[in-house]
mmCIF file of C-alpha atoms in Angstrom:
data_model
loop_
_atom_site.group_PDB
_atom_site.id
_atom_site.type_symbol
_atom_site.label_atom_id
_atom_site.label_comp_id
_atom_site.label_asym_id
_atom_site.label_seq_id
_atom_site.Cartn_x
_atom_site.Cartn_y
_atom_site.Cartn_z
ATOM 1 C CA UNK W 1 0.000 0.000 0.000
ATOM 2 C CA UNK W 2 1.403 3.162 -0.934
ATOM 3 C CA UNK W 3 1.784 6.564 1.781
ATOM 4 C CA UNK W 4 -1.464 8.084 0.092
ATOM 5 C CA UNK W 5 -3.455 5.318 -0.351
ATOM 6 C CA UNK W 6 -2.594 4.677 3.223
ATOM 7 C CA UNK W 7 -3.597 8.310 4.019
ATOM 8 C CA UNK W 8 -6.857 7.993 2.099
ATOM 9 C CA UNK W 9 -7.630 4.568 3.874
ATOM 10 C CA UNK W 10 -7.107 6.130 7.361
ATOM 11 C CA UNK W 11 -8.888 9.275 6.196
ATOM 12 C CA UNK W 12 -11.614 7.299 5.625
ATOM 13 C CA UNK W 13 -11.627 4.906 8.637
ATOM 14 C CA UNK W 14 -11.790 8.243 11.283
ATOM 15 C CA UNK W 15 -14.245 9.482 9.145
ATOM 16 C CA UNK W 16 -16.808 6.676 9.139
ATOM 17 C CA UNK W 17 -15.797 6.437 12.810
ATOM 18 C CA UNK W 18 -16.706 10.010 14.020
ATOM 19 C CA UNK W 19 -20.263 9.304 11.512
ATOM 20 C CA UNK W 20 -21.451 6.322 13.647
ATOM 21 C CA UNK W 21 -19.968 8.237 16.419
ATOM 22 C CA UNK W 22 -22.658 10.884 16.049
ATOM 23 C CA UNK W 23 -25.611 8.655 14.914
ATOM 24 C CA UNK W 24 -25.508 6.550 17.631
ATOM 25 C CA UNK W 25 -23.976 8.643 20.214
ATOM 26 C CA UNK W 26 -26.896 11.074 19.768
ATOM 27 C CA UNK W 27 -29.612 8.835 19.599
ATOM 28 C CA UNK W 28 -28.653 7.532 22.697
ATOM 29 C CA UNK W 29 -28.544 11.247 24.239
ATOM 30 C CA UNK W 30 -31.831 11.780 22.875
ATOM 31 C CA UNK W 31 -33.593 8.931 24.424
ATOM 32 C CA UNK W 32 -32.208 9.861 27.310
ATOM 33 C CA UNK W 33 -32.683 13.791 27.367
ATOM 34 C CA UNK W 34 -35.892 13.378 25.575
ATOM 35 C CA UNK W 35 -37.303 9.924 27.218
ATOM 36 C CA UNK W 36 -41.197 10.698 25.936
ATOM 37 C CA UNK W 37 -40.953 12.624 22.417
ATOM 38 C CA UNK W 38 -39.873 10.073 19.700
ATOM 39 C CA UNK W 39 -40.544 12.844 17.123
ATOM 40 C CA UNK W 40 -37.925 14.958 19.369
ATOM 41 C CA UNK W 41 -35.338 12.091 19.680
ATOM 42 C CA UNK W 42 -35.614 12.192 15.494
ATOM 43 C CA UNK W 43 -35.197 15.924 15.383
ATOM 44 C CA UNK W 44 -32.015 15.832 17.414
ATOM 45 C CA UNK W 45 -30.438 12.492 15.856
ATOM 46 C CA UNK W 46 -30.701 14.413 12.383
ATOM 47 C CA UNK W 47 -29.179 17.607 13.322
ATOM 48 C CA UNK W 48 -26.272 15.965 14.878
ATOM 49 C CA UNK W 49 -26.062 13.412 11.824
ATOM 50 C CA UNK W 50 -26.307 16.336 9.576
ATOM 51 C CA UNK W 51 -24.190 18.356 11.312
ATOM 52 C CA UNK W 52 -20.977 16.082 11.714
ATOM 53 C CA UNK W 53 -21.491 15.090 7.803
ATOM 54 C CA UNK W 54 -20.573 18.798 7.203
ATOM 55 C CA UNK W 55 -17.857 19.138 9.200
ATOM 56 C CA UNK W 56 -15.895 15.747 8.548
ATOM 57 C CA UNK W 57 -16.424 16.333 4.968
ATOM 58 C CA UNK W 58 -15.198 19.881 4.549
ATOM 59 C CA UNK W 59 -11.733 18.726 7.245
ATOM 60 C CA UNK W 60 -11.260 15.098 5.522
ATOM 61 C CA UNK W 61 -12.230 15.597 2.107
ATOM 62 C CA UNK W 62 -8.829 17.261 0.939
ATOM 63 C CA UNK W 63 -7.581 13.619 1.522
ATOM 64 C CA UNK W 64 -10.691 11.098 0.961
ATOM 65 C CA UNK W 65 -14.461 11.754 2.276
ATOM 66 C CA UNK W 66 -16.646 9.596 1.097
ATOM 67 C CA UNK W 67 -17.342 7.283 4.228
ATOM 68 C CA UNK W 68 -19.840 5.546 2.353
ATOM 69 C CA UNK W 69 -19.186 1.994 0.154
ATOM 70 C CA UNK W 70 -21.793 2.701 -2.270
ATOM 71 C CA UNK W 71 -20.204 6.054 -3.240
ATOM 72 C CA UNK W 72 -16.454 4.405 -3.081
ATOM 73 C CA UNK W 73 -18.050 1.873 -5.445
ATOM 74 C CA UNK W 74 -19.524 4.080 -7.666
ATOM 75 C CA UNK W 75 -16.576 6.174 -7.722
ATOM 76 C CA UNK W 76 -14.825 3.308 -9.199
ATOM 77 C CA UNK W 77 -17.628 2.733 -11.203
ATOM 78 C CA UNK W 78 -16.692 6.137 -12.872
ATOM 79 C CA UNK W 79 -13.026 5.644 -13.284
ATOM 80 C CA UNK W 80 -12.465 7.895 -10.614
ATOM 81 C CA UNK W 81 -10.282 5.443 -8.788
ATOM 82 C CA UNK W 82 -9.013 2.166 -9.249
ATOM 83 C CA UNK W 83 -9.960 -1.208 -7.725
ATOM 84 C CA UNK W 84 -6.849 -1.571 -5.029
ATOM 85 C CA UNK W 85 -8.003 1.779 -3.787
ATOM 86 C CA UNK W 86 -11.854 0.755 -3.879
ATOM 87 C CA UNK W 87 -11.067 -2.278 -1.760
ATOM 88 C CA UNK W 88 -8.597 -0.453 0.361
ATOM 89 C CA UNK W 89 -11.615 2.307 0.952
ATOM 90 C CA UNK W 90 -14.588 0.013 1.430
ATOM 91 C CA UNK W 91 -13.026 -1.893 4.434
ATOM 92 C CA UNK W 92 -11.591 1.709 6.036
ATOM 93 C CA UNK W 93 -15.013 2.438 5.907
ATOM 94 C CA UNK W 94 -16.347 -0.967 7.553
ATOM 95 C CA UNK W 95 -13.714 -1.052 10.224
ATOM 96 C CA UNK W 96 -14.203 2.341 10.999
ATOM 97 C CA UNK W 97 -18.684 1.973 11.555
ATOM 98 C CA UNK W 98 -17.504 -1.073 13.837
ATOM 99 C CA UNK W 99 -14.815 1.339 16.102
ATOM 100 C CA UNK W 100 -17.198 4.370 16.415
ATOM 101 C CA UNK W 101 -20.224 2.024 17.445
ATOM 102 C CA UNK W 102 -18.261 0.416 19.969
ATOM 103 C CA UNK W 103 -16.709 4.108 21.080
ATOM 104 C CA UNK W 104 -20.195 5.539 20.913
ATOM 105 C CA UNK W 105 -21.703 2.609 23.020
ATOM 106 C CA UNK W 106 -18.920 3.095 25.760
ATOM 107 C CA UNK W 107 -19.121 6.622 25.691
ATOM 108 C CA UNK W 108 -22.744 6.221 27.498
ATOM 109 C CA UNK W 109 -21.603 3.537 29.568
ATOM 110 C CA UNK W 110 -23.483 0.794 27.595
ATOM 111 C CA UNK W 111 -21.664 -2.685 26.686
ATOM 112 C CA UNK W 112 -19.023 -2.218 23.810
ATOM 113 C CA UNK W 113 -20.999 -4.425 21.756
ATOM 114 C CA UNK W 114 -24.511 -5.036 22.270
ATOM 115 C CA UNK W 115 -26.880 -6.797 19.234
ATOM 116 C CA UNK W 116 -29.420 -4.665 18.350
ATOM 117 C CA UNK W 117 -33.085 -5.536 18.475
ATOM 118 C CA UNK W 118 -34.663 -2.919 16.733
ATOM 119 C CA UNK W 119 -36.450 -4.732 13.847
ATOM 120 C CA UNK W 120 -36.519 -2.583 10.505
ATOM 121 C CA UNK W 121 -38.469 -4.424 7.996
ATOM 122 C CA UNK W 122 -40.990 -4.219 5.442
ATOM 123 C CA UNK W 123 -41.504 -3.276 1.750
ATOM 124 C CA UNK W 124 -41.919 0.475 3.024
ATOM 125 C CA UNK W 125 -38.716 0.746 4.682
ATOM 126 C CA UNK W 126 -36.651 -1.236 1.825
ATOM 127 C CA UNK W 127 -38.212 1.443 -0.568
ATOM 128 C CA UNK W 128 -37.472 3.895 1.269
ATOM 129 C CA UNK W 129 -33.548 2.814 1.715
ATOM 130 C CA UNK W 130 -33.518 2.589 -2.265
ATOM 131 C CA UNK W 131 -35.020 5.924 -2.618
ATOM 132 C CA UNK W 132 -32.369 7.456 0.079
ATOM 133 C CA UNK W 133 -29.725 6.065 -1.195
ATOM 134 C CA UNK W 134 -30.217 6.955 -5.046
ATOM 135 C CA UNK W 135 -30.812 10.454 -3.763
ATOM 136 C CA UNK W 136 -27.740 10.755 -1.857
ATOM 137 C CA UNK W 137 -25.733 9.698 -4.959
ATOM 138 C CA UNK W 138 -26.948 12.083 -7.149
ATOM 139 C CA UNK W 139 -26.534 15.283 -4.609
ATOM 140 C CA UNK W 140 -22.997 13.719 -4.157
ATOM 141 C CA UNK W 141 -22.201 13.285 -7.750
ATOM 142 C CA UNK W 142 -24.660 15.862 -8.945
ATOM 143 C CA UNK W 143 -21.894 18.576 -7.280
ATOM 144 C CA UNK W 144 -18.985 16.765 -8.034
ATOM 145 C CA UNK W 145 -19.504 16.111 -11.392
ATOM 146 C CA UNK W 146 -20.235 19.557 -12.155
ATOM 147 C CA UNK W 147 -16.761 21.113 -11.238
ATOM 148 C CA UNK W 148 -18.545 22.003 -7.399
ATOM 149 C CA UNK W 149 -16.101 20.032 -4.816
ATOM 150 C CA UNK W 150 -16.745 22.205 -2.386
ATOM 151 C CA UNK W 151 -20.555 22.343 -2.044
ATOM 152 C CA UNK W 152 -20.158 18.666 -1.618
ATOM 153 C CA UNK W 153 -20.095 19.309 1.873
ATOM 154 C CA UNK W 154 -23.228 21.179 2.985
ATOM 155 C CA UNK W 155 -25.397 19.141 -0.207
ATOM 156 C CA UNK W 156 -24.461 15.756 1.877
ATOM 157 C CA UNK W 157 -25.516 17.541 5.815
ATOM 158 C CA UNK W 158 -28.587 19.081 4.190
ATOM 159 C CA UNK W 159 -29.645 15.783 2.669
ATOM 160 C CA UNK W 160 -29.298 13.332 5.101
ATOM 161 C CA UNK W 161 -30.946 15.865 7.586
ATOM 162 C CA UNK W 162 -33.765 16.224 5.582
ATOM 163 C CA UNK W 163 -33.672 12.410 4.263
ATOM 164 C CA UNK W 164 -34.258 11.530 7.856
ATOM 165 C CA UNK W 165 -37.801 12.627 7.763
ATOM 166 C CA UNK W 166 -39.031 12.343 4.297
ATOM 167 C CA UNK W 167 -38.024 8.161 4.298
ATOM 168 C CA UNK W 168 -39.628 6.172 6.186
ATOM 169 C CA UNK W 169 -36.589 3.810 7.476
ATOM 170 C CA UNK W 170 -34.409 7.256 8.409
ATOM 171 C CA UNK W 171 -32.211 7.209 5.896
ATOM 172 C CA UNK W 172 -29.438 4.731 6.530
ATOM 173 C CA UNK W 173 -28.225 5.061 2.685
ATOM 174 C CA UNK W 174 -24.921 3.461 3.686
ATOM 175 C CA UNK W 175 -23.828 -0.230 4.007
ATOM 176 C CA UNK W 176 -20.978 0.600 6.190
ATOM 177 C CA UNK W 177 -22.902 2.538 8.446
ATOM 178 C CA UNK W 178 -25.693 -0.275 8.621
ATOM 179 C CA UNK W 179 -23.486 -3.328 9.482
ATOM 180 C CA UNK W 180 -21.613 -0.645 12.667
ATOM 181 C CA UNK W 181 -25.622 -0.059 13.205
ATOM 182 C CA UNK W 182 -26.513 -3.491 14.194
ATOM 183 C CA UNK W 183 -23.953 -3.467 16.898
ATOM 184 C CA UNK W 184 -26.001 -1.369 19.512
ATOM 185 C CA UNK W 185 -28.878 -1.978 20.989
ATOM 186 C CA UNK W 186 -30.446 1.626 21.213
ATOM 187 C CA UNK W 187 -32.047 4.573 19.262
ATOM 188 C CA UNK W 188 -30.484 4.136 15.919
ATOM 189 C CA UNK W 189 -29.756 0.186 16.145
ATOM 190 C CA UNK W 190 -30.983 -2.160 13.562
ATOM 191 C CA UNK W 191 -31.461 -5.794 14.033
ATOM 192 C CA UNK W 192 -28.820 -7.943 12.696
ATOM 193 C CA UNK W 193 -31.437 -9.899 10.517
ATOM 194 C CA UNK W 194 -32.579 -7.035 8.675
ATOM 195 C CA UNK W 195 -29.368 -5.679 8.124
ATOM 196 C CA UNK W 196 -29.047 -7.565 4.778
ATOM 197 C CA UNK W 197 -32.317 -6.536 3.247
ATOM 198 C CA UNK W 198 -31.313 -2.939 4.045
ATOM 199 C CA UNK W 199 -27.793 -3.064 2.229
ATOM 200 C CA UNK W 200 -29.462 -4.745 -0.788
ATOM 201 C CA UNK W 201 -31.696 -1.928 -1.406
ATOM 202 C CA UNK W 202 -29.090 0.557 -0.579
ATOM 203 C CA UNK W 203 -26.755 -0.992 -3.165
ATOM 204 C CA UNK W 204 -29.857 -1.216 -5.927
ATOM 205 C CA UNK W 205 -30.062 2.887 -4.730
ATOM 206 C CA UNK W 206 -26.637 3.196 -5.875
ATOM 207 C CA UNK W 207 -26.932 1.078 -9.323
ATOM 208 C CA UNK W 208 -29.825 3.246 -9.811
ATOM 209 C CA UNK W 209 -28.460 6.499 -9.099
ATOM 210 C CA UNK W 210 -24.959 5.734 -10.926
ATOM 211 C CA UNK W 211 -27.820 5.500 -14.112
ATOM 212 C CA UNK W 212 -28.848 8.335 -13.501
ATOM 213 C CA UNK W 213 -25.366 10.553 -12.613
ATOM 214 C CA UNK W 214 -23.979 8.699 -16.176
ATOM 215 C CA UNK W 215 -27.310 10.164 -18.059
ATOM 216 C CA UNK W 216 -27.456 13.405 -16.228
ATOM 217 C CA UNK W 217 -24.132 14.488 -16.124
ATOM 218 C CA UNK W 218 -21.943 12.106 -18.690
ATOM 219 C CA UNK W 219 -19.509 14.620 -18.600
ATOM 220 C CA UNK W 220 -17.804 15.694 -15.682
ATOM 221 C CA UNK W 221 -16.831 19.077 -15.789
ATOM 222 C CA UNK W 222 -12.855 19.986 -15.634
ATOM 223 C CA UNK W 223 -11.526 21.435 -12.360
ATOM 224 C CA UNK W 224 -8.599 23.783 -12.032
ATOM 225 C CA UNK W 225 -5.384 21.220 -10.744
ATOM 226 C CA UNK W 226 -4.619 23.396 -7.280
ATOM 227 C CA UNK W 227 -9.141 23.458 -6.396
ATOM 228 C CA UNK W 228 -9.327 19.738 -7.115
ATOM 229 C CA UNK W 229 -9.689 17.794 -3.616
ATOM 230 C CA UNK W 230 -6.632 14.931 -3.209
ATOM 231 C CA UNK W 231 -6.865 11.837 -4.380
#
């Protein structure tokens, strides 16, 4: 592995940490500041999510930001990167959901690992992870593509704030993120078993939204060499 894939790798892994961090960290905080207003515990569990997206995107994304498989993949996908890097990525990001849930979960004084019991399933919710995820794609790719780097940022917090409400499952829209989910038993846990179903439709989100980022914007526009982000 070379000193900047390394970088990007690591990048990556503190990134996706510091995400699940904040998703689960502040759903627990909610339920616990907010015991009797489930719309409330939402409300706050967005914000933060939303939030933290911003920031670790506009510090990390100089070196690698994506903190999401499905967009590593579809970067690839793109010829934006190459498949050592892709693989290299994908399991920074999947190591890095599994050390911020257990952080998070030890932060509130919970067991480092706990299996989650919150079921998530049903026709609605698998929709609604396709839907999320094929949204979140084309916001990401949408500005990228289109020679805007640096809106990439506040596009993602905005989204996945708003994506919380307007899908019914809450907008997972990230494999990585999903497995790290499944290892806490608490606000924004899902159970193991319905983990799967969740990544499918997240991955048929991407395929979808890679569609329509190829018909949409088949050419991406050039950026100047010294405002295009590290690679």
């Amino acid at each position: 592995m070379t000193v900047v894939l390394a970088r990007r790798a690591v990048a990556e892994l503190i990134g996706t940490a510091f995400l699940v961090m904040a998703v689960v960290g502040s759903g627990i905080a909610a339920t616990r500041l907010s015991p009797d207003d489930v719309g409330l515990q939402l409300l706050e569990n967005s914000l933060v999510t939303g939030a933290v997206l911003v920031a670790l995107i506009l510090a990390l994304q100089p070196v690698s930001a994506s903190f999401n498989p499905v967009v590593t993949v579809i970067e690839r996908a793109l010829g934006v990167i190459d498949g050592r890097t892709t693989t290299a990525l994908v399991a920074a990001q999947v190591v890095g959901g599994v050390v911020g849930v257990v952080i998070a979960n030890l932060m509130f004084d919970l067991d480092a690992v706990a299996l989650s019991t919150h079921d998530r399933t049903g026709g609605d919710l698998w929709l609604a992870e396709v839907v999320a995820t094929f949204g979140l794609v084309l916001v990401v790719f949408g500005c990228l593509r289109t020679g805007r780097a640096d809106t990439v940022a506040l596009a993602v917090g905005g989204y996945i704030t708003a994506a919380y409400w307007f899908t019914s499952s809450t907008s997972f829209a990230n494999p990585a993120v999903t497995v790290a989910r499944t290892l806490s038993d608490t606000f924004a846990g899902i159970q193991p078993s319905a983990a799967p179903a969740f990544v499918a439709c997240q991955l048929v989100g991407g395929a979808l939204g890679l569609v329509a980022v190829r018909f949409l914007f088949p050419t991406p526009v050039a950026v100047a060499a010294d405002q295009e982000p590290a690679r």
